[in-house]
Amino acid sequence: MKVHVIYAHPLKESLASRLHDTVVASLLEAGHTVDDLDLYAEGFDPVLSAEDRRDYHDLSINRSRVAPYVDRLMSCDALVLCHPVWNFGWPAILKGYFDRVFLPDVSFKLQDGQLSPGLTNIRKLATVTTYGSKRWRAMVLGDPPRRNATRFLRVVCNPRVKVEYHALYDINNVTNERAEAFIEQVRMSMLRF
């Protein structure tokens, strides 16, 4: 299976970086082909410009400035997001990726006023993330990152997409043992992916 991994964290010495490395290594060990996109390392521009917005619904040109990213997304069988949760959302660079790459006729089709999924090639979807917050606080606030990953992304993928969500909460107080156990949980999940 071809797995597109999208990673969003600027620091190589972070727990997010270790999780990203674990995801990629485990998927490769399991025999998958991995297309690894490190948004920071590639210098992805997350800003949706005025021109991008004007061209958004023009299917003949809307993907011209992000075509390589669209091609990578549309050629995969599975998608894995690796990122921290910042301010109860995706990092800005990842949100910008969705704003710029999840275009009409890419992530969704609009025909005769009806919406349908555009990324039907994606049959597996996973998120590996960390929160500074405790789980109960995230739940009280509706846990927007979990909802985006398990609901919003689900509806733009294959209708039978299998979804996994792996989250380590309260990382500001996490012990080394708990962090290592989470890394191992992620490793085992990616080996079975």
Short mmCIF file of N, CA and C in Angstrom, two decimals:
data_model
loop_
_atom_site.label_atom_id
_atom_site.label_comp_id
_atom_site.label_asym_id
_atom_site.label_seq_id
_atom_site.Cartn_x
_atom_site.Cartn_y
_atom_site.Cartn_z
N MET A 1 0.84 -1.17 0.00
CA MET A 1 0.00 0.00 0.00
C MET A 1 0.90 1.24 0.00
N LYS A 2 0.48 2.28 -0.70
CA LYS A 2 1.22 3.54 -0.70
C LYS A 2 0.60 4.46 0.35
N VAL A 3 1.42 4.84 1.34
CA VAL A 3 0.96 5.65 2.46
C VAL A 3 1.60 7.03 2.37
N HIS A 4 0.76 8.04 2.38
CA HIS A 4 1.22 9.43 2.40
C HIS A 4 1.22 9.90 3.85
N VAL A 5 2.40 10.20 4.38
CA VAL A 5 2.54 10.70 5.74
C VAL A 5 2.74 12.20 5.65
N ILE A 6 1.92 12.95 6.38
CA ILE A 6 2.05 14.41 6.43
C ILE A 6 2.43 14.79 7.86
N TYR A 7 3.58 15.41 7.98
CA TYR A 7 4.16 15.75 9.28
C TYR A 7 4.24 17.26 9.45
N ALA A 8 3.85 17.75 10.64
CA ALA A 8 3.86 19.19 10.89
C ALA A 8 4.41 19.50 12.28
N HIS A 9 5.71 19.68 12.37
CA HIS A 9 6.35 20.17 13.60
C HIS A 9 7.72 20.71 13.22
N PRO A 10 8.11 21.87 13.76
CA PRO A 10 9.38 22.47 13.32
C PRO A 10 10.63 21.94 14.01
N LEU A 11 10.50 21.22 15.12
CA LEU A 11 11.68 20.83 15.90
C LEU A 11 12.04 19.36 15.73
N LYS A 12 13.31 19.11 15.38
CA LYS A 12 13.79 17.72 15.22
C LYS A 12 13.91 17.01 16.57
N GLU A 13 14.10 17.74 17.66
CA GLU A 13 14.30 17.12 18.96
C GLU A 13 12.98 16.93 19.73
N SER A 14 11.85 17.09 19.09
CA SER A 14 10.55 17.00 19.75
C SER A 14 10.04 15.57 19.82
N LEU A 15 9.09 15.37 20.71
CA LEU A 15 8.38 14.08 20.78
C LEU A 15 7.64 13.84 19.46
N ALA A 16 7.10 14.90 18.88
CA ALA A 16 6.41 14.76 17.59
C ALA A 16 7.36 14.20 16.53
N SER A 17 8.61 14.64 16.55
CA SER A 17 9.60 14.13 15.60
C SER A 17 9.86 12.65 15.82
N ARG A 18 9.97 12.24 17.07
CA ARG A 18 10.16 10.82 17.36
C ARG A 18 8.97 9.99 16.89
N LEU A 19 7.78 10.53 17.11
CA LEU A 19 6.57 9.81 16.66
C LEU A 19 6.55 9.72 15.13
N HIS A 20 6.90 10.80 14.47
CA HIS A 20 6.96 10.80 13.01
C HIS A 20 7.95 9.76 12.51
N ASP A 21 9.15 9.74 13.09
CA ASP A 21 10.16 8.76 12.70
C ASP A 21 9.65 7.34 12.93
N THR A 22 8.94 7.13 14.04
CA THR A 22 8.38 5.81 14.35
C THR A 22 7.34 5.40 13.32
N VAL A 23 6.47 6.34 12.96
CA VAL A 23 5.44 6.06 11.96
C VAL A 23 6.07 5.63 10.65
N VAL A 24 7.01 6.42 10.15
CA VAL A 24 7.63 6.13 8.86
C VAL A 24 8.38 4.80 8.90
N ALA A 25 9.20 4.60 9.92
CA ALA A 25 9.99 3.36 10.02
C ALA A 25 9.09 2.14 10.13
N SER A 26 8.02 2.24 10.90
CA SER A 26 7.12 1.09 11.09
C SER A 26 6.35 0.77 9.82
N LEU A 27 5.91 1.79 9.11
CA LEU A 27 5.21 1.55 7.85
C LEU A 27 6.13 0.88 6.83
N LEU A 28 7.38 1.35 6.76
CA LEU A 28 8.35 0.73 5.86
C LEU A 28 8.63 -0.71 6.27
N GLU A 29 8.77 -0.94 7.57
CA GLU A 29 9.00 -2.30 8.07
C GLU A 29 7.84 -3.23 7.73
N ALA A 30 6.64 -2.68 7.71
CA ALA A 30 5.45 -3.47 7.37
C ALA A 30 5.33 -3.72 5.87
N GLY A 31 6.22 -3.13 5.08
CA GLY A 31 6.22 -3.39 3.65
C GLY A 31 5.50 -2.37 2.79
N HIS A 32 5.07 -1.27 3.40
CA HIS A 32 4.37 -0.23 2.64
C HIS A 32 5.37 0.69 1.93
N THR A 33 4.91 1.33 0.88
CA THR A 33 5.65 2.42 0.26
C THR A 33 5.22 3.69 0.97
N VAL A 34 6.18 4.52 1.36
CA VAL A 34 5.86 5.73 2.13
C VAL A 34 6.28 6.96 1.34
N ASP A 35 5.34 7.87 1.18
CA ASP A 35 5.61 9.20 0.63
C ASP A 35 5.51 10.16 1.82
N ASP A 36 6.67 10.57 2.34
CA ASP A 36 6.75 11.35 3.56
C ASP A 36 6.85 12.84 3.24
N LEU A 37 5.87 13.60 3.68
CA LEU A 37 5.82 15.04 3.47
C LEU A 37 6.03 15.75 4.80
N ASP A 38 7.19 16.34 4.99
CA ASP A 38 7.49 17.16 6.15
C ASP A 38 7.24 18.60 5.73
N LEU A 39 6.11 19.16 6.16
CA LEU A 39 5.69 20.48 5.70
C LEU A 39 6.72 21.57 6.01
N TYR A 40 7.31 21.51 7.20
CA TYR A 40 8.32 22.52 7.55
C TYR A 40 9.59 22.34 6.72
N ALA A 41 10.08 21.11 6.63
CA ALA A 41 11.33 20.86 5.89
C ALA A 41 11.18 21.23 4.42
N GLU A 42 9.99 21.01 3.86
CA GLU A 42 9.78 21.36 2.44
C GLU A 42 9.44 22.83 2.24
N GLY A 43 9.29 23.57 3.32
CA GLY A 43 8.98 24.99 3.20
C GLY A 43 7.60 25.25 2.60
N PHE A 44 6.63 24.40 2.96
CA PHE A 44 5.28 24.57 2.42
C PHE A 44 4.74 25.94 2.82
N ASP A 45 4.17 26.65 1.86
CA ASP A 45 3.56 27.96 2.12
C ASP A 45 2.09 27.75 2.47
N PRO A 46 1.71 27.95 3.74
CA PRO A 46 0.34 27.67 4.15
C PRO A 46 -0.66 28.80 3.87
N VAL A 47 -0.20 29.90 3.31
CA VAL A 47 -1.07 31.06 3.15
C VAL A 47 -1.93 30.93 1.89
N LEU A 48 -3.21 30.98 2.09
CA LEU A 48 -4.17 31.02 0.98
C LEU A 48 -4.24 32.47 0.51
N SER A 49 -3.62 32.76 -0.61
CA SER A 49 -3.54 34.15 -1.10
C SER A 49 -4.88 34.57 -1.70
N ALA A 50 -4.98 35.88 -1.96
CA ALA A 50 -6.18 36.39 -2.63
C ALA A 50 -6.37 35.72 -3.99
N GLU A 51 -5.26 35.53 -4.71
CA GLU A 51 -5.34 34.87 -6.01
C GLU A 51 -5.79 33.41 -5.87
N ASP A 52 -5.26 32.71 -4.86
CA ASP A 52 -5.69 31.33 -4.60
C ASP A 52 -7.19 31.28 -4.35
N ARG A 53 -7.69 32.22 -3.57
CA ARG A 53 -9.12 32.22 -3.24
C ARG A 53 -9.98 32.55 -4.45
N ARG A 54 -9.51 33.50 -5.25
CA ARG A 54 -10.26 33.83 -6.48
C ARG A 54 -10.35 32.64 -7.42
N ASP A 55 -9.28 31.85 -7.50
CA ASP A 55 -9.22 30.70 -8.41
C ASP A 55 -9.78 29.41 -7.80
N TYR A 56 -10.20 29.47 -6.56
CA TYR A 56 -10.60 28.28 -5.80
C TYR A 56 -11.60 27.40 -6.55
N HIS A 57 -12.62 27.98 -7.15
CA HIS A 57 -13.66 27.19 -7.82
C HIS A 57 -13.42 27.02 -9.32
N ASP A 58 -12.34 27.57 -9.84
CA ASP A 58 -12.02 27.41 -11.26
C ASP A 58 -11.19 26.14 -11.42
N LEU A 59 -11.85 25.05 -11.80
CA LEU A 59 -11.20 23.74 -11.85
C LEU A 59 -10.07 23.68 -12.87
N SER A 60 -10.05 24.59 -13.83
CA SER A 60 -8.99 24.55 -14.84
C SER A 60 -7.66 25.08 -14.29
N ILE A 61 -7.69 25.85 -13.20
CA ILE A 61 -6.44 26.44 -12.69
C ILE A 61 -6.29 26.35 -11.16
N ASN A 62 -7.30 25.89 -10.44
CA ASN A 62 -7.26 25.99 -8.98
C ASN A 62 -6.10 25.23 -8.34
N ARG A 63 -5.62 24.20 -8.97
CA ARG A 63 -4.52 23.44 -8.36
C ARG A 63 -3.15 23.76 -8.93
N SER A 64 -3.07 24.73 -9.80
CA SER A 64 -1.80 25.00 -10.49
C SER A 64 -0.66 25.31 -9.53
N ARG A 65 -0.89 26.05 -8.47
CA ARG A 65 0.19 26.43 -7.55
C ARG A 65 0.52 25.34 -6.53
N VAL A 66 -0.33 24.33 -6.40
CA VAL A 66 -0.09 23.25 -5.43
C VAL A 66 -0.14 21.88 -6.09
N ALA A 67 0.01 21.82 -7.39
CA ALA A 67 -0.14 20.57 -8.14
C ALA A 67 0.71 19.41 -7.60
N PRO A 68 1.98 19.62 -7.23
CA PRO A 68 2.75 18.49 -6.72
C PRO A 68 2.15 17.89 -5.44
N TYR A 69 1.58 18.74 -4.59
CA TYR A 69 0.96 18.26 -3.35
C TYR A 69 -0.34 17.52 -3.64
N VAL A 70 -1.10 18.03 -4.59
CA VAL A 70 -2.34 17.36 -5.00
C VAL A 70 -2.01 16.00 -5.59
N ASP A 71 -1.00 15.94 -6.46
CA ASP A 71 -0.62 14.67 -7.08
C ASP A 71 -0.23 13.64 -6.03
N ARG A 72 0.53 14.06 -5.04
CA ARG A 72 0.96 13.14 -3.97
C ARG A 72 -0.25 12.62 -3.19
N LEU A 73 -1.17 13.51 -2.89
CA LEU A 73 -2.37 13.13 -2.13
C LEU A 73 -3.26 12.18 -2.92
N MET A 74 -3.40 12.45 -4.20
CA MET A 74 -4.31 11.65 -5.01
C MET A 74 -3.71 10.32 -5.46
N SER A 75 -2.41 10.14 -5.25
CA SER A 75 -1.78 8.88 -5.67
C SER A 75 -1.61 7.88 -4.52
N CYS A 76 -2.06 8.23 -3.33
CA CYS A 76 -1.86 7.33 -2.18
C CYS A 76 -3.10 6.49 -1.91
N ASP A 77 -2.88 5.41 -1.16
CA ASP A 77 -3.97 4.54 -0.72
C ASP A 77 -4.37 4.82 0.71
N ALA A 78 -3.46 5.46 1.46
CA ALA A 78 -3.69 5.73 2.87
C ALA A 78 -3.02 7.04 3.24
N LEU A 79 -3.50 7.65 4.31
CA LEU A 79 -2.99 8.93 4.77
C LEU A 79 -2.77 8.86 6.28
N VAL A 80 -1.58 9.30 6.72
CA VAL A 80 -1.28 9.38 8.15
C VAL A 80 -0.82 10.79 8.45
N LEU A 81 -1.49 11.44 9.40
CA LEU A 81 -1.10 12.77 9.86
C LEU A 81 -0.33 12.64 11.16
N CYS A 82 0.81 13.30 11.24
CA CYS A 82 1.61 13.35 12.47
C CYS A 82 1.79 14.82 12.83
N HIS A 83 1.28 15.20 13.99
CA HIS A 83 1.34 16.62 14.36
C HIS A 83 1.00 16.77 15.84
N PRO A 84 1.40 17.89 16.43
CA PRO A 84 0.93 18.22 17.76
C PRO A 84 -0.42 18.93 17.65
N VAL A 85 -1.13 19.01 18.75
CA VAL A 85 -2.31 19.85 18.83
C VAL A 85 -1.88 21.15 19.50
N TRP A 86 -2.10 22.25 18.81
CA TRP A 86 -1.76 23.57 19.34
C TRP A 86 -3.03 24.40 19.38
N ASN A 87 -3.34 24.96 20.55
CA ASN A 87 -4.54 25.78 20.72
C ASN A 87 -5.79 25.05 20.24
N PHE A 88 -5.87 23.78 20.58
CA PHE A 88 -6.99 22.91 20.22
C PHE A 88 -7.26 22.88 18.73
N GLY A 89 -6.20 22.86 17.96
CA GLY A 89 -6.33 22.73 16.52
C GLY A 89 -5.07 22.22 15.89
N TRP A 90 -5.10 22.11 14.56
CA TRP A 90 -3.92 21.73 13.81
C TRP A 90 -2.91 22.87 13.85
N PRO A 91 -1.62 22.57 13.77
CA PRO A 91 -0.64 23.64 13.59
C PRO A 91 -1.01 24.44 12.33
N ALA A 92 -0.70 25.73 12.33
CA ALA A 92 -1.10 26.61 11.22
C ALA A 92 -0.63 26.09 9.87
N ILE A 93 0.56 25.52 9.82
CA ILE A 93 1.08 25.03 8.54
C ILE A 93 0.23 23.87 8.01
N LEU A 94 -0.29 23.03 8.91
CA LEU A 94 -1.15 21.92 8.49
C LEU A 94 -2.53 22.43 8.10
N LYS A 95 -3.07 23.37 8.85
CA LYS A 95 -4.35 23.97 8.48
C LYS A 95 -4.24 24.63 7.11
N GLY A 96 -3.11 25.32 6.88
CA GLY A 96 -2.89 25.95 5.58
C GLY A 96 -2.79 24.93 4.46
N TYR A 97 -2.20 23.76 4.77
CA TYR A 97 -2.13 22.68 3.78
C TYR A 97 -3.56 22.30 3.36
N PHE A 98 -4.44 22.09 4.33
CA PHE A 98 -5.81 21.72 3.98
C PHE A 98 -6.50 22.84 3.21
N ASP A 99 -6.29 24.09 3.61
CA ASP A 99 -6.92 25.21 2.91
C ASP A 99 -6.46 25.29 1.45
N ARG A 100 -5.18 25.01 1.22
CA ARG A 100 -4.62 25.19 -0.13
C ARG A 100 -4.74 23.95 -1.01
N VAL A 101 -4.71 22.75 -0.42
CA VAL A 101 -4.65 21.51 -1.21
C VAL A 101 -6.00 20.80 -1.30
N PHE A 102 -6.84 20.92 -0.29
CA PHE A 102 -8.15 20.27 -0.32
C PHE A 102 -9.13 21.17 -1.09
N LEU A 103 -8.99 21.13 -2.39
CA LEU A 103 -9.71 22.00 -3.31
C LEU A 103 -10.92 21.30 -3.92
N PRO A 104 -11.82 22.08 -4.53
CA PRO A 104 -12.88 21.46 -5.32
C PRO A 104 -12.26 20.59 -6.42
N ASP A 105 -12.82 19.44 -6.62
CA ASP A 105 -12.37 18.44 -7.57
C ASP A 105 -11.10 17.73 -7.10
N VAL A 106 -10.70 17.98 -5.86
CA VAL A 106 -9.62 17.24 -5.23
C VAL A 106 -10.21 16.50 -4.02
N SER A 107 -10.52 17.22 -2.97
CA SER A 107 -11.06 16.56 -1.78
C SER A 107 -12.57 16.36 -1.86
N PHE A 108 -13.21 17.11 -2.72
CA PHE A 108 -14.65 16.92 -2.89
C PHE A 108 -15.05 17.24 -4.33
N LYS A 109 -16.14 16.63 -4.73
CA LYS A 109 -16.73 16.88 -6.06
C LYS A 109 -18.05 17.61 -5.83
N LEU A 110 -18.33 18.56 -6.65
CA LEU A 110 -19.59 19.30 -6.58
C LEU A 110 -20.25 19.21 -7.94
N GLN A 111 -21.31 18.41 -8.02
CA GLN A 111 -22.02 18.22 -9.28
C GLN A 111 -23.51 18.41 -9.05
N ASP A 112 -24.10 19.30 -9.80
CA ASP A 112 -25.52 19.60 -9.68
C ASP A 112 -25.91 19.92 -8.25
N GLY A 113 -25.06 20.67 -7.56
CA GLY A 113 -25.35 21.07 -6.19
C GLY A 113 -25.14 20.00 -5.15
N GLN A 114 -24.66 18.83 -5.55
CA GLN A 114 -24.45 17.71 -4.63
C GLN A 114 -22.96 17.51 -4.36
N LEU A 115 -22.61 17.37 -3.09
CA LEU A 115 -21.23 17.09 -2.70
C LEU A 115 -20.99 15.60 -2.62
N SER A 116 -19.80 15.20 -3.05
CA SER A 116 -19.38 13.81 -2.88
C SER A 116 -17.88 13.80 -2.60
N PRO A 117 -17.37 12.72 -2.01
CA PRO A 117 -15.95 12.67 -1.68
C PRO A 117 -15.08 12.70 -2.93
N GLY A 118 -13.94 13.35 -2.81
CA GLY A 118 -13.01 13.40 -3.92
C GLY A 118 -11.81 12.49 -3.74
N LEU A 119 -11.51 12.15 -2.49
CA LEU A 119 -10.32 11.33 -2.21
C LEU A 119 -10.71 9.87 -1.96
N THR A 120 -11.44 9.32 -2.91
CA THR A 120 -11.90 7.94 -2.76
C THR A 120 -10.76 6.94 -2.85
N ASN A 121 -9.58 7.40 -3.27
CA ASN A 121 -8.39 6.55 -3.29
C ASN A 121 -7.90 6.23 -1.88
N ILE A 122 -8.26 7.05 -0.90
CA ILE A 122 -7.78 6.86 0.48
C ILE A 122 -8.73 5.93 1.23
N ARG A 123 -8.20 4.74 1.56
CA ARG A 123 -8.99 3.71 2.22
C ARG A 123 -8.62 3.52 3.69
N LYS A 124 -7.51 4.12 4.09
CA LYS A 124 -7.09 4.09 5.50
C LYS A 124 -6.60 5.48 5.87
N LEU A 125 -6.94 5.88 7.09
CA LEU A 125 -6.63 7.21 7.56
C LEU A 125 -6.25 7.12 9.03
N ALA A 126 -5.15 7.70 9.40
CA ALA A 126 -4.72 7.68 10.80
C ALA A 126 -4.15 9.02 11.19
N THR A 127 -4.28 9.34 12.46
CA THR A 127 -3.67 10.52 13.04
C THR A 127 -2.85 10.09 14.25
N VAL A 128 -1.65 10.64 14.36
CA VAL A 128 -0.79 10.43 15.52
C VAL A 128 -0.49 11.83 16.05
N THR A 129 -0.93 12.11 17.28
CA THR A 129 -0.85 13.47 17.78
C THR A 129 -0.58 13.52 19.28
N THR A 130 -0.22 14.70 19.74
CA THR A 130 -0.01 14.95 21.16
C THR A 130 -0.75 16.21 21.55
N TYR A 131 -1.22 16.24 22.80
CA TYR A 131 -1.92 17.39 23.36
C TYR A 131 -1.20 17.85 24.62
N GLY A 132 -1.14 19.14 24.84
CA GLY A 132 -0.68 19.65 26.12
C GLY A 132 -1.76 19.51 27.17
N SER A 133 -2.98 19.47 26.75
CA SER A 133 -4.14 19.40 27.63
C SER A 133 -4.41 17.97 28.11
N LYS A 134 -5.08 17.89 29.23
CA LYS A 134 -5.59 16.60 29.70
C LYS A 134 -6.79 16.19 28.83
N ARG A 135 -7.04 14.91 28.76
CA ARG A 135 -8.13 14.38 27.91
C ARG A 135 -9.47 14.97 28.31
N TRP A 136 -9.75 15.08 29.61
CA TRP A 136 -11.06 15.60 30.04
C TRP A 136 -11.29 17.03 29.56
N ARG A 137 -10.22 17.84 29.56
CA ARG A 137 -10.36 19.23 29.09
C ARG A 137 -10.64 19.25 27.59
N ALA A 138 -9.96 18.42 26.85
CA ALA A 138 -10.21 18.35 25.41
C ALA A 138 -11.65 17.92 25.15
N MET A 139 -12.14 16.96 25.92
CA MET A 139 -13.52 16.50 25.74
C MET A 139 -14.52 17.61 26.06
N VAL A 140 -14.29 18.36 27.15
CA VAL A 140 -15.19 19.45 27.51
C VAL A 140 -15.26 20.48 26.38
N LEU A 141 -14.15 20.71 25.72
CA LEU A 141 -14.09 21.68 24.63
C LEU A 141 -14.49 21.10 23.27
N GLY A 142 -14.92 19.85 23.27
CA GLY A 142 -15.39 19.21 22.03
C GLY A 142 -14.31 18.53 21.23
N ASP A 143 -13.07 18.62 21.68
CA ASP A 143 -11.92 17.99 21.03
C ASP A 143 -11.93 18.20 19.51
N PRO A 144 -11.85 19.48 19.07
CA PRO A 144 -11.89 19.76 17.62
C PRO A 144 -10.87 18.99 16.79
N PRO A 145 -9.63 18.79 17.24
CA PRO A 145 -8.70 18.04 16.39
C PRO A 145 -9.16 16.60 16.13
N ARG A 146 -9.68 15.95 17.16
CA ARG A 146 -10.19 14.58 16.99
C ARG A 146 -11.36 14.59 16.02
N ARG A 147 -12.24 15.55 16.18
CA ARG A 147 -13.42 15.61 15.31
C ARG A 147 -13.01 15.88 13.86
N ASN A 148 -12.05 16.79 13.66
CA ASN A 148 -11.58 17.04 12.29
C ASN A 148 -10.98 15.79 11.67
N ALA A 149 -10.19 15.07 12.45
CA ALA A 149 -9.50 13.89 11.92
C ALA A 149 -10.43 12.71 11.69
N THR A 150 -11.45 12.58 12.52
CA THR A 150 -12.30 11.39 12.43
C THR A 150 -13.64 11.65 11.75
N ARG A 151 -13.99 12.91 11.55
CA ARG A 151 -15.25 13.22 10.89
C ARG A 151 -15.02 13.96 9.57
N PHE A 152 -14.41 15.15 9.65
CA PHE A 152 -14.18 15.94 8.42
C PHE A 152 -13.38 15.13 7.40
N LEU A 153 -12.25 14.59 7.81
CA LEU A 153 -11.41 13.87 6.85
C LEU A 153 -12.10 12.60 6.36
N ARG A 154 -12.85 11.96 7.21
CA ARG A 154 -13.56 10.74 6.82
C ARG A 154 -14.50 11.00 5.64
N VAL A 155 -15.21 12.11 5.64
CA VAL A 155 -16.22 12.33 4.60
C VAL A 155 -15.63 12.69 3.25
N VAL A 156 -14.35 13.05 3.19
CA VAL A 156 -13.76 13.35 1.88
C VAL A 156 -13.00 12.15 1.31
N CYS A 157 -12.90 11.08 2.10
CA CYS A 157 -12.19 9.87 1.67
C CYS A 157 -13.18 8.82 1.17
N ASN A 158 -12.65 7.66 0.84
CA ASN A 158 -13.48 6.54 0.43
C ASN A 158 -14.57 6.30 1.47
N PRO A 159 -15.80 6.05 1.06
CA PRO A 159 -16.88 5.85 2.03
C PRO A 159 -16.61 4.72 3.05
N ARG A 160 -15.73 3.80 2.70
CA ARG A 160 -15.40 2.69 3.62
C ARG A 160 -14.06 2.87 4.31
N VAL A 161 -13.58 4.10 4.36
CA VAL A 161 -12.27 4.37 4.96
C VAL A 161 -12.23 3.89 6.41
N LYS A 162 -11.12 3.28 6.77
CA LYS A 162 -10.88 2.87 8.16
C LYS A 162 -10.09 3.99 8.83
N VAL A 163 -10.54 4.42 10.00
CA VAL A 163 -9.96 5.58 10.67
C VAL A 163 -9.38 5.17 12.02
N GLU A 164 -8.16 5.64 12.29
CA GLU A 164 -7.52 5.45 13.59
C GLU A 164 -7.10 6.82 14.12
N TYR A 165 -7.18 6.98 15.44
CA TYR A 165 -6.76 8.22 16.07
C TYR A 165 -5.95 7.87 17.31
N HIS A 166 -4.69 8.25 17.30
CA HIS A 166 -3.78 7.95 18.41
C HIS A 166 -3.34 9.27 19.03
N ALA A 167 -3.71 9.48 20.28
CA ALA A 167 -3.41 10.75 20.94
C ALA A 167 -2.80 10.51 22.30
N LEU A 168 -1.76 11.26 22.58
CA LEU A 168 -1.14 11.28 23.90
C LEU A 168 -1.47 12.64 24.51
N TYR A 169 -2.25 12.62 25.58
CA TYR A 169 -2.70 13.84 26.23
C TYR A 169 -1.75 14.21 27.37
N ASP A 170 -1.82 15.48 27.77
CA ASP A 170 -1.10 15.99 28.93
C ASP A 170 0.41 15.78 28.82
N ILE A 171 0.97 16.07 27.64
CA ILE A 171 2.40 15.78 27.44
C ILE A 171 3.32 16.64 28.29
N ASN A 172 2.80 17.74 28.81
CA ASN A 172 3.63 18.56 29.68
C ASN A 172 3.95 17.85 31.00
N ASN A 173 3.16 16.86 31.33
CA ASN A 173 3.35 16.11 32.58
C ASN A 173 3.61 14.62 32.35
N VAL A 174 3.86 14.25 31.12
CA VAL A 174 4.01 12.83 30.80
C VAL A 174 5.36 12.31 31.30
N THR A 175 5.34 11.10 31.82
CA THR A 175 6.59 10.46 32.24
C THR A 175 7.27 9.82 31.03
N ASN A 176 8.56 9.55 31.15
CA ASN A 176 9.26 8.87 30.07
C ASN A 176 8.62 7.52 29.77
N GLU A 177 8.20 6.82 30.82
CA GLU A 177 7.58 5.50 30.63
C GLU A 177 6.29 5.61 29.82
N ARG A 178 5.48 6.62 30.14
CA ARG A 178 4.21 6.79 29.42
C ARG A 178 4.47 7.19 27.96
N ALA A 179 5.45 8.06 27.74
CA ALA A 179 5.79 8.45 26.37
C ALA A 179 6.30 7.25 25.57
N GLU A 180 7.17 6.45 26.17
CA GLU A 180 7.69 5.27 25.49
C GLU A 180 6.58 4.27 25.19
N ALA A 181 5.64 4.12 26.13
CA ALA A 181 4.52 3.20 25.90
C ALA A 181 3.66 3.69 24.73
N PHE A 182 3.46 4.99 24.63
CA PHE A 182 2.68 5.54 23.52
C PHE A 182 3.41 5.33 22.19
N ILE A 183 4.71 5.58 22.18
CA ILE A 183 5.50 5.35 20.96
C ILE A 183 5.38 3.89 20.53
N GLU A 184 5.45 2.98 21.47
CA GLU A 184 5.31 1.55 21.14
C GLU A 184 3.92 1.24 20.62
N GLN A 185 2.90 1.85 21.20
CA GLN A 185 1.52 1.67 20.72
C GLN A 185 1.40 2.13 19.27
N VAL A 186 1.98 3.27 18.97
CA VAL A 186 1.96 3.80 17.60
C VAL A 186 2.72 2.85 16.67
N ARG A 187 3.88 2.39 17.11
CA ARG A 187 4.68 1.47 16.29
C ARG A 187 3.88 0.22 15.93
N MET A 188 3.24 -0.37 16.92
CA MET A 188 2.47 -1.59 16.67
C MET A 188 1.27 -1.32 15.74
N SER A 189 0.65 -0.18 15.91
CA SER A 189 -0.48 0.16 15.05
C SER A 189 -0.03 0.32 13.60
N MET A 190 1.11 0.97 13.38
CA MET A 190 1.60 1.17 12.02
C MET A 190 2.08 -0.14 11.40
N LEU A 191 2.57 -1.05 12.22
CA LEU A 191 2.98 -2.37 11.70
C LEU A 191 1.76 -3.15 11.21
N ARG A 192 0.60 -2.89 11.80
CA ARG A 192 -0.66 -3.57 11.40
C ARG A 192 -1.45 -2.75 10.38
N PHE A 193 -1.00 -1.59 10.03
CA PHE A 193 -1.75 -0.64 9.20
C PHE A 193 -2.05 -1.21 7.83
#
